[in-house]
mmCIF file of C-alpha atoms in Angstrom:
data_model
loop_
_atom_site.group_PDB
_atom_site.id
_atom_site.type_symbol
_atom_site.label_atom_id
_atom_site.label_comp_id
_atom_site.label_asym_id
_atom_site.label_seq_id
_atom_site.Cartn_x
_atom_site.Cartn_y
_atom_site.Cartn_z
ATOM 1 C CA MET F 1 -8.814 -46.979 -45.189
ATOM 2 C CA SER F 2 -6.074 -49.348 -43.540
ATOM 3 C CA ARG F 3 -5.575 -53.095 -44.490
ATOM 4 C CA ALA F 4 -6.744 -54.161 -41.019
ATOM 5 C CA ASP F 5 -9.971 -51.988 -41.052
ATOM 6 C CA VAL F 6 -10.992 -53.621 -44.139
ATOM 7 C CA GLN F 7 -10.385 -57.219 -43.218
ATOM 8 C CA VAL F 8 -12.128 -56.662 -40.346
ATOM 9 C CA ALA F 9 -15.505 -55.195 -42.680
ATOM 10 C CA ILE F 10 -15.239 -58.268 -44.894
ATOM 11 C CA ALA F 11 -15.044 -60.737 -41.977
ATOM 12 C CA GLU F 12 -18.168 -58.883 -40.550
ATOM 13 C CA GLY F 13 -19.554 -59.258 -43.841
ATOM 14 C CA ARG F 14 -20.112 -55.581 -44.519
ATOM 15 C CA VAL F 15 -18.372 -56.125 -47.921
ATOM 16 C CA THR F 16 -20.183 -57.644 -50.980
ATOM 17 C CA VAL F 17 -19.366 -58.940 -54.309
ATOM 18 C CA GLU F 18 -22.469 -58.518 -56.734
ATOM 19 C CA GLY F 19 -24.540 -58.765 -53.602
ATOM 20 C CA LEU F 20 -22.869 -61.905 -52.395
ATOM 21 C CA ARG F 21 -20.854 -62.068 -49.131
ATOM 22 C CA ARG F 22 -17.237 -63.331 -49.954
ATOM 23 C CA PRO F 23 -14.373 -64.340 -47.929
ATOM 24 C CA LYS F 24 -11.446 -62.173 -48.072
ATOM 25 C CA SER F 25 -9.635 -64.531 -50.210
ATOM 26 C CA PHE F 26 -12.171 -64.228 -52.746
ATOM 27 C CA ARG F 27 -10.449 -63.445 -56.383
ATOM 28 C CA LEU F 28 -12.018 -60.936 -58.242
ATOM 29 C CA ALA F 29 -12.079 -61.419 -62.251
ATOM 30 C CA GLY F 30 -12.652 -57.803 -62.988
ATOM 31 C CA GLY F 31 -15.993 -55.666 -63.637
ATOM 32 C CA GLU F 32 -17.792 -57.064 -60.431
ATOM 33 C CA ARG F 33 -19.480 -54.448 -58.056
ATOM 34 C CA VAL F 34 -18.118 -54.450 -54.689
ATOM 35 C CA VAL F 35 -20.101 -52.913 -52.216
ATOM 36 C CA ALA F 36 -18.396 -51.975 -48.289
ATOM 37 C CA ASP F 37 -20.531 -50.771 -45.391
ATOM 38 C CA LEU F 38 -17.546 -49.012 -43.753
ATOM 39 C CA LYS F 39 -18.155 -47.861 -39.990
ATOM 40 C CA ALA F 40 -17.391 -44.168 -39.394
ATOM 41 C CA ASP F 41 -14.153 -43.075 -37.338
ATOM 42 C CA ALA F 42 -14.650 -43.492 -33.687
ATOM 43 C CA GLY F 43 -12.596 -40.767 -33.016
ATOM 44 C CA ILE F 44 -9.795 -40.207 -30.665
ATOM 45 C CA PRO F 45 -10.622 -40.543 -26.856
ATOM 46 C CA PRO F 46 -9.446 -37.760 -24.775
ATOM 47 C CA GLU F 47 -6.963 -39.379 -21.692
ATOM 48 C CA PRO F 48 -6.670 -37.027 -18.751
ATOM 49 C CA SER F 49 -2.817 -37.634 -17.932
ATOM 50 C CA GLY F 50 -1.693 -34.141 -19.747
ATOM 51 C CA VAL F 51 1.874 -33.349 -20.575
ATOM 52 C CA PRO F 52 4.020 -30.533 -19.467
ATOM 53 C CA VAL F 53 3.596 -27.576 -21.533
ATOM 54 C CA ARG F 54 6.761 -24.832 -21.790
ATOM 55 C CA PHE F 55 4.763 -22.162 -23.815
ATOM 56 C CA ARG F 56 1.431 -21.659 -24.898
ATOM 57 C CA ASP F 57 -0.708 -18.759 -26.639
ATOM 58 C CA LYS F 58 -4.046 -19.010 -28.665
ATOM 59 C CA HIS F 59 -1.834 -19.726 -31.823
ATOM 60 C CA LEU F 60 0.262 -22.783 -30.547
ATOM 61 C CA LEU F 61 2.057 -24.719 -27.811
ATOM 62 C CA VAL F 62 5.618 -26.425 -26.972
ATOM 63 C CA VAL F 63 5.246 -29.374 -25.183
ATOM 64 C CA SER F 64 7.496 -32.107 -23.323
ATOM 65 C CA LYS F 65 6.623 -35.431 -24.372
ATOM 66 C CA PRO F 66 7.582 -38.023 -22.125
ATOM 67 C CA ALA F 67 9.544 -41.146 -23.045
ATOM 68 C CA GLY F 68 7.264 -44.357 -23.960
ATOM 69 C CA LEU F 69 4.563 -42.056 -25.511
ATOM 70 C CA ALA F 70 3.695 -42.455 -29.280
ATOM 71 C CA THR F 71 2.899 -38.811 -30.940
ATOM 72 C CA HIS F 72 -0.179 -39.754 -32.206
ATOM 73 C CA PRO F 73 -2.586 -42.463 -32.726
ATOM 74 C CA THR F 74 -3.055 -44.857 -35.840
ATOM 75 C CA ARG F 75 -5.833 -46.983 -37.388
ATOM 76 C CA SER F 76 -4.999 -49.947 -35.298
ATOM 77 C CA ARG F 77 -3.986 -48.523 -32.092
ATOM 78 C CA ARG F 78 -6.471 -45.353 -30.857
ATOM 79 C CA THR F 79 -5.081 -44.802 -27.182
ATOM 80 C CA GLY F 80 -2.030 -44.035 -25.165
ATOM 81 C CA THR F 81 -0.727 -41.299 -27.543
ATOM 82 C CA LEU F 82 0.286 -37.644 -27.208
ATOM 83 C CA VAL F 83 -2.765 -36.564 -28.972
ATOM 84 C CA ASN F 84 -4.864 -38.307 -26.616
ATOM 85 C CA ARG F 85 -3.515 -36.240 -23.724
ATOM 86 C CA LEU F 86 -3.679 -33.031 -25.844
ATOM 87 C CA GLU F 87 -7.289 -33.843 -26.548
ATOM 88 C CA GLY F 88 -7.815 -34.770 -22.669
ATOM 89 C CA MET F 89 -6.479 -31.287 -21.927
ATOM 90 C CA GLY F 90 -8.809 -29.412 -23.997
ATOM 91 C CA VAL F 91 -6.160 -27.441 -25.801
ATOM 92 C CA ALA F 92 -7.238 -26.305 -29.521
ATOM 93 C CA LEU F 93 -5.696 -28.513 -31.955
ATOM 94 C CA SER F 94 -5.424 -27.794 -35.916
ATOM 95 C CA ARG F 95 -7.387 -30.149 -37.927
ATOM 96 C CA LEU F 96 -5.166 -29.908 -41.142
ATOM 97 C CA GLY F 97 -4.317 -33.320 -42.789
ATOM 98 C CA ASP F 98 -4.441 -36.650 -40.892
ATOM 99 C CA PRO F 99 -7.547 -36.857 -38.687
ATOM 100 C CA LEU F 100 -5.420 -38.947 -36.394
ATOM 101 C CA ARG F 101 -2.797 -36.294 -36.197
ATOM 102 C CA PRO F 102 -4.337 -33.191 -34.596
ATOM 103 C CA GLY F 103 -2.124 -30.217 -33.926
ATOM 104 C CA ILE F 104 0.966 -32.652 -34.804
ATOM 105 C CA VAL F 105 3.823 -30.507 -37.324
ATOM 106 C CA ASN F 106 6.307 -32.954 -36.600
ATOM 107 C CA ARG F 107 6.719 -36.123 -34.560
ATOM 108 C CA LEU F 108 9.465 -37.674 -32.096
ATOM 109 C CA ASP F 109 9.992 -41.349 -31.679
ATOM 110 C CA ALA F 110 7.921 -43.202 -28.930
ATOM 111 C CA GLY F 111 10.869 -43.755 -27.129
ATOM 112 C CA THR F 112 12.123 -40.010 -27.687
ATOM 113 C CA SER F 113 11.328 -37.415 -25.109
ATOM 114 C CA GLY F 114 11.414 -33.879 -24.984
ATOM 115 C CA LEU F 115 9.723 -30.522 -26.992
ATOM 116 C CA MET F 116 7.785 -30.670 -29.604
ATOM 117 C CA ILE F 117 5.682 -28.031 -31.207
ATOM 118 C CA VAL F 118 2.015 -28.108 -31.786
ATOM 119 C CA ALA F 119 -0.375 -26.183 -33.686
ATOM 120 C CA ALA F 120 -3.613 -24.633 -32.587
ATOM 121 C CA SER F 121 -5.125 -23.808 -35.705
ATOM 122 C CA ASP F 122 -4.936 -24.746 -39.320
ATOM 123 C CA GLU F 123 -3.487 -21.625 -40.700
ATOM 124 C CA VAL F 124 -0.630 -21.916 -38.117
ATOM 125 C CA HIS F 125 0.166 -25.666 -38.921
ATOM 126 C CA ASP F 126 0.237 -24.454 -42.449
ATOM 127 C CA GLU F 127 3.098 -21.853 -41.488
ATOM 128 C CA LEU F 128 4.811 -24.194 -39.251
ATOM 129 C CA ALA F 129 5.119 -27.179 -41.583
ATOM 130 C CA ARG F 130 6.266 -24.667 -44.156
ATOM 131 C CA MET F 131 9.165 -23.193 -41.839
ATOM 132 C CA PHE F 132 10.137 -26.852 -41.028
ATOM 133 C CA ARG F 133 10.339 -27.557 -44.840
ATOM 134 C CA ARG F 134 12.504 -24.491 -45.068
ATOM 135 C CA HIS F 135 14.918 -25.332 -41.795
ATOM 136 C CA GLU F 136 13.831 -22.363 -39.923
ATOM 137 C CA VAL F 137 13.347 -24.255 -36.945
ATOM 138 C CA ASP F 138 16.105 -24.552 -35.026
ATOM 139 C CA ARG F 139 16.039 -28.447 -33.042
ATOM 140 C CA ARG F 140 19.090 -29.254 -31.050
ATOM 141 C CA TYR F 141 18.916 -32.868 -29.069
ATOM 142 C CA LEU F 142 21.023 -34.506 -26.516
ATOM 143 C CA ALA F 143 22.387 -37.976 -27.168
ATOM 144 C CA LEU F 144 24.511 -39.935 -25.204
ATOM 145 C CA ALA F 145 26.828 -42.315 -27.455
ATOM 146 C CA ARG F 146 28.997 -45.195 -26.899
ATOM 147 C CA GLY F 147 32.766 -44.501 -26.871
ATOM 148 C CA LEU F 148 34.965 -41.729 -27.024
ATOM 149 C CA VAL F 149 33.913 -39.718 -30.288
ATOM 150 C CA GLU F 150 37.225 -38.123 -31.677
ATOM 151 C CA HIS F 151 35.969 -34.904 -33.283
ATOM 152 C CA ASP F 152 34.720 -31.717 -31.541
ATOM 153 C CA SER F 153 32.288 -31.414 -34.392
ATOM 154 C CA PHE F 154 31.197 -33.111 -37.025
ATOM 155 C CA ASP F 155 28.030 -33.874 -39.964
ATOM 156 C CA VAL F 156 27.059 -36.911 -41.185
ATOM 157 C CA ASP F 157 25.412 -36.505 -44.829
ATOM 158 C CA ALA F 158 23.862 -40.241 -45.567
ATOM 159 C CA PRO F 159 20.887 -40.712 -47.263
ATOM 160 C CA LEU F 160 18.489 -42.970 -45.042
ATOM 161 C CA GLY F 161 15.944 -45.884 -46.626
ATOM 162 C CA ARG F 162 13.666 -48.418 -45.278
ATOM 163 C CA ARG F 163 14.331 -51.951 -44.879
ATOM 164 C CA GLY F 164 11.724 -53.516 -43.454
ATOM 165 C CA ALA F 165 11.149 -52.374 -40.298
ATOM 166 C CA ARG F 166 14.565 -50.976 -39.867
ATOM 167 C CA ILE F 167 16.250 -47.426 -41.314
ATOM 168 C CA THR F 168 19.335 -47.877 -42.938
ATOM 169 C CA VAL F 169 21.809 -45.879 -44.816
ATOM 170 C CA ARG F 170 21.173 -46.285 -48.507
ATOM 171 C CA SER F 171 23.370 -44.504 -50.816
ATOM 172 C CA SER F 172 21.730 -45.079 -53.946
ATOM 173 C CA HIS F 173 18.321 -45.037 -53.055
ATOM 174 C CA GLY F 174 17.730 -43.431 -49.785
ATOM 175 C CA ARG F 175 16.264 -39.923 -48.993
ATOM 176 C CA GLN F 176 19.126 -37.081 -48.034
ATOM 177 C CA ALA F 177 19.683 -36.768 -44.525
ATOM 178 C CA GLN F 178 21.900 -34.469 -42.889
ATOM 179 C CA THR F 179 22.952 -34.138 -38.871
ATOM 180 C CA ALA F 180 25.455 -31.647 -37.312
ATOM 181 C CA PHE F 181 26.992 -33.048 -34.224
ATOM 182 C CA LYS F 182 28.764 -31.549 -31.235
ATOM 183 C CA VAL F 183 30.666 -33.081 -28.562
ATOM 184 C CA LEU F 184 29.477 -31.546 -25.147
ATOM 185 C CA GLU F 185 31.481 -33.536 -22.994
ATOM 186 C CA ARG F 186 33.666 -37.031 -23.217
ATOM 187 C CA LEU F 187 32.932 -39.055 -20.108
ATOM 188 C CA GLU F 188 34.728 -42.703 -18.965
ATOM 189 C CA ARG F 189 33.405 -44.503 -21.782
ATOM 190 C CA ALA F 190 30.632 -42.542 -23.737
ATOM 191 C CA SER F 191 30.090 -39.178 -25.408
ATOM 192 C CA LEU F 192 27.218 -36.487 -24.461
ATOM 193 C CA LEU F 193 26.631 -35.006 -27.843
ATOM 194 C CA GLU F 194 24.388 -32.266 -29.113
ATOM 195 C CA ALA F 195 22.747 -33.361 -32.411
ATOM 196 C CA ALA F 196 21.248 -30.769 -34.634
ATOM 197 C CA PRO F 197 19.284 -32.386 -37.612
ATOM 198 C CA ARG F 198 19.127 -30.497 -40.960
ATOM 199 C CA THR F 199 16.124 -32.714 -42.245
ATOM 200 C CA GLY F 200 13.442 -34.798 -40.552
ATOM 201 C CA ARG F 201 13.888 -38.407 -41.568
ATOM 202 C CA THR F 202 12.382 -41.169 -39.334
ATOM 203 C CA HIS F 203 15.275 -42.447 -36.733
ATOM 204 C CA GLN F 204 17.942 -40.003 -38.358
ATOM 205 C CA ILE F 205 19.559 -39.196 -35.688
ATOM 206 C CA ARG F 206 20.075 -42.842 -34.147
ATOM 207 C CA VAL F 207 20.884 -44.181 -37.656
ATOM 208 C CA HIS F 208 23.860 -41.688 -38.169
ATOM 209 C CA LEU F 209 25.352 -42.061 -34.967
ATOM 210 C CA ALA F 210 25.388 -45.962 -35.443
ATOM 211 C CA ALA F 211 26.507 -45.473 -38.679
ATOM 212 C CA VAL F 212 29.621 -43.774 -37.712
ATOM 213 C CA GLY F 213 30.424 -46.207 -34.793
ATOM 214 C CA HIS F 214 28.810 -44.509 -32.162
ATOM 215 C CA PRO F 215 25.136 -45.987 -31.300
ATOM 216 C CA ILE F 216 23.255 -43.866 -28.682
ATOM 217 C CA LEU F 217 23.387 -45.862 -25.577
ATOM 218 C CA GLY F 218 20.085 -47.781 -24.552
ATOM 219 C CA ASP F 219 19.068 -47.774 -28.650
ATOM 220 C CA ARG F 220 18.832 -51.818 -29.080
ATOM 221 C CA ALA F 221 17.340 -51.500 -32.287
ATOM 222 C CA TYR F 222 20.685 -49.500 -33.645
ATOM 223 C CA GLY F 223 23.201 -51.552 -31.454
ATOM 224 C CA GLY F 224 23.300 -49.394 -28.391
ATOM 225 C CA GLY F 225 21.754 -51.985 -26.153
ATOM 226 C CA GLY F 226 24.383 -54.410 -24.205
ATOM 227 C CA ASP F 227 25.875 -54.098 -20.820
ATOM 228 C CA GLU F 228 27.111 -50.636 -20.493
ATOM 229 C CA ALA F 229 23.269 -49.747 -21.376
ATOM 230 C CA ARG F 230 22.097 -51.903 -18.631
ATOM 231 C CA ARG F 231 24.905 -50.171 -15.983
ATOM 232 C CA LEU F 232 23.732 -47.013 -16.561
ATOM 233 C CA GLY F 233 19.941 -48.199 -16.252
ATOM 234 C CA LEU F 234 18.801 -47.137 -19.600
ATOM 235 C CA SER F 235 15.462 -49.029 -21.064
ATOM 236 C CA ARG F 236 15.172 -46.305 -23.829
ATOM 237 C CA PRO F 237 17.360 -44.789 -26.244
ATOM 238 C CA PHE F 238 19.244 -41.653 -24.665
ATOM 239 C CA LEU F 239 17.953 -39.316 -26.767
ATOM 240 C CA HIS F 240 16.072 -36.077 -25.788
ATOM 241 C CA SER F 241 14.983 -33.088 -27.810
ATOM 242 C CA TRP F 242 16.086 -30.413 -25.202
ATOM 243 C CA ARG F 243 16.278 -27.049 -27.173
ATOM 244 C CA ILE F 244 14.063 -25.359 -29.757
ATOM 245 C CA GLY F 245 13.878 -22.134 -31.207
ATOM 246 C CA PHE F 246 11.780 -20.249 -34.132
ATOM 247 C CA THR F 247 9.774 -17.297 -34.777
ATOM 248 C CA HIS F 248 6.623 -17.213 -33.868
ATOM 249 C CA PRO F 249 4.439 -17.540 -37.057
ATOM 250 C CA VAL F 250 1.604 -14.922 -35.928
ATOM 251 C CA THR F 251 3.426 -12.623 -33.970
ATOM 252 C CA GLY F 252 7.180 -12.571 -34.758
ATOM 253 C CA GLU F 253 8.180 -13.110 -31.635
ATOM 254 C CA LEU F 254 11.484 -15.324 -31.177
ATOM 255 C CA ILE F 255 10.768 -18.429 -28.885
ATOM 256 C CA GLU F 256 13.725 -20.123 -27.568
ATOM 257 C CA LEU F 257 13.156 -22.809 -24.929
ATOM 258 C CA GLU F 258 15.286 -25.510 -22.932
ATOM 259 C CA ASP F 259 13.946 -28.523 -21.611
ATOM 260 C CA PRO F 260 16.372 -30.375 -18.822
ATOM 261 C CA LEU F 261 16.923 -33.941 -19.247
ATOM 262 C CA PRO F 262 14.062 -36.272 -17.736
ATOM 263 C CA ARG F 263 15.063 -37.801 -14.356
ATOM 264 C CA GLU F 264 15.776 -41.390 -16.053
ATOM 265 C CA LEU F 265 18.530 -39.896 -18.353
ATOM 266 C CA ALA F 266 20.064 -37.182 -15.810
ATOM 267 C CA SER F 267 20.506 -40.310 -13.462
ATOM 268 C CA ALA F 268 22.047 -42.437 -16.676
ATOM 269 C CA LEU F 269 24.334 -39.063 -16.902
ATOM 270 C CA ARG F 270 25.428 -39.020 -13.545
ATOM 271 C CA ARG F 271 26.459 -42.807 -13.715
ATOM 272 C CA ALA F 272 28.285 -42.704 -17.001
ATOM 273 C CA SER F 273 30.220 -39.206 -15.963
ATOM 274 C CA GLY F 274 31.901 -41.301 -12.986
ATOM 275 C CA LYS F 275 32.609 -37.864 -11.165
ATOM 276 C CA ILE F 276 31.978 -37.092 -7.601
ATOM 277 C CA ARG F 277 30.458 -33.359 -8.705
ATOM 278 C CA PRO F 278 28.716 -32.567 -11.953
ATOM 279 C CA SER F 279 30.388 -31.013 -14.768
ATOM 280 C CA ALA F 280 29.060 -27.527 -15.607
ATOM 281 C CA ILE F 281 27.470 -28.731 -18.527
ATOM 282 C CA GLU F 282 26.030 -31.830 -16.922
ATOM 283 C CA ARG F 283 24.138 -29.156 -14.115
ATOM 284 C CA ARG F 284 23.117 -27.018 -17.417
ATOM 285 C CA VAL F 285 21.383 -30.195 -19.290
ATOM 286 C CA THR F 286 20.097 -31.978 -16.044
ATOM 287 C CA GLY F 287 18.199 -28.711 -14.320
ATOM 288 C CA PHE F 288 20.361 -29.307 -11.083
ATOM 289 C CA HIS F 289 17.699 -31.747 -10.446
ATOM 290 C CA VAL F 290 19.210 -35.317 -9.963
ATOM 291 C CA GLY F 291 21.859 -37.291 -7.850
ATOM 292 C CA ARG F 292 22.740 -40.515 -8.591
#
């Protein structure tokens, strides 16, 4: 139970101590009988918007999550997530683990767009989870970082930990986190990078780039906001899950997919390039679909 759900139950008088209603501030001495009448889980309401599907069979889906959409509901928020849209599409979803995360094997931040794998059955969910733990799923992200990155390729190996709502580099008490970066193109005042996370920590790519002095443009939480982000029209971090590759856990087929930048990021990239004609890499990552 979440703290919020328990507080609501106490306020509604559905929690008693020795048969008596008590306020949430009531102190227990020890040994009392506490009885709680807890409402059943209200479930996850389906929503009609849907999401683009890049691959689908009876075992799994690969979808393109829009930016601004949380991956799954929480105890306090049951609507407006990717899972609500998947339920509305009527697709089969695994029910392994947390009931608020059906089908979800890994997640993307709400502000991050792009490719995600969704499991259709418990057996496939379990195998996909093992594949992620064994680093057998190749994930590549596009990030537009502030400044001109010096090295063509580099790794960041820096443990991460939570400090309040923020994730920070914590060398002594953090969890291991590794990301490989490659410069795809240097622009006037920014660098387009491909990021390949070797671990899956919260905000990993964002914090690692901020730690080396090149925060993701549009990422106000980690130093990427300001005038340059506004000039590019960025209202969210320029971070997109654009490529994914894995061996299908049932058929053994090699699945390799790309998802071009969404329109708002493609437009920001054109503004950042300052060129009349888009470069070859720009045409590839945008899918040729956006001008200024």
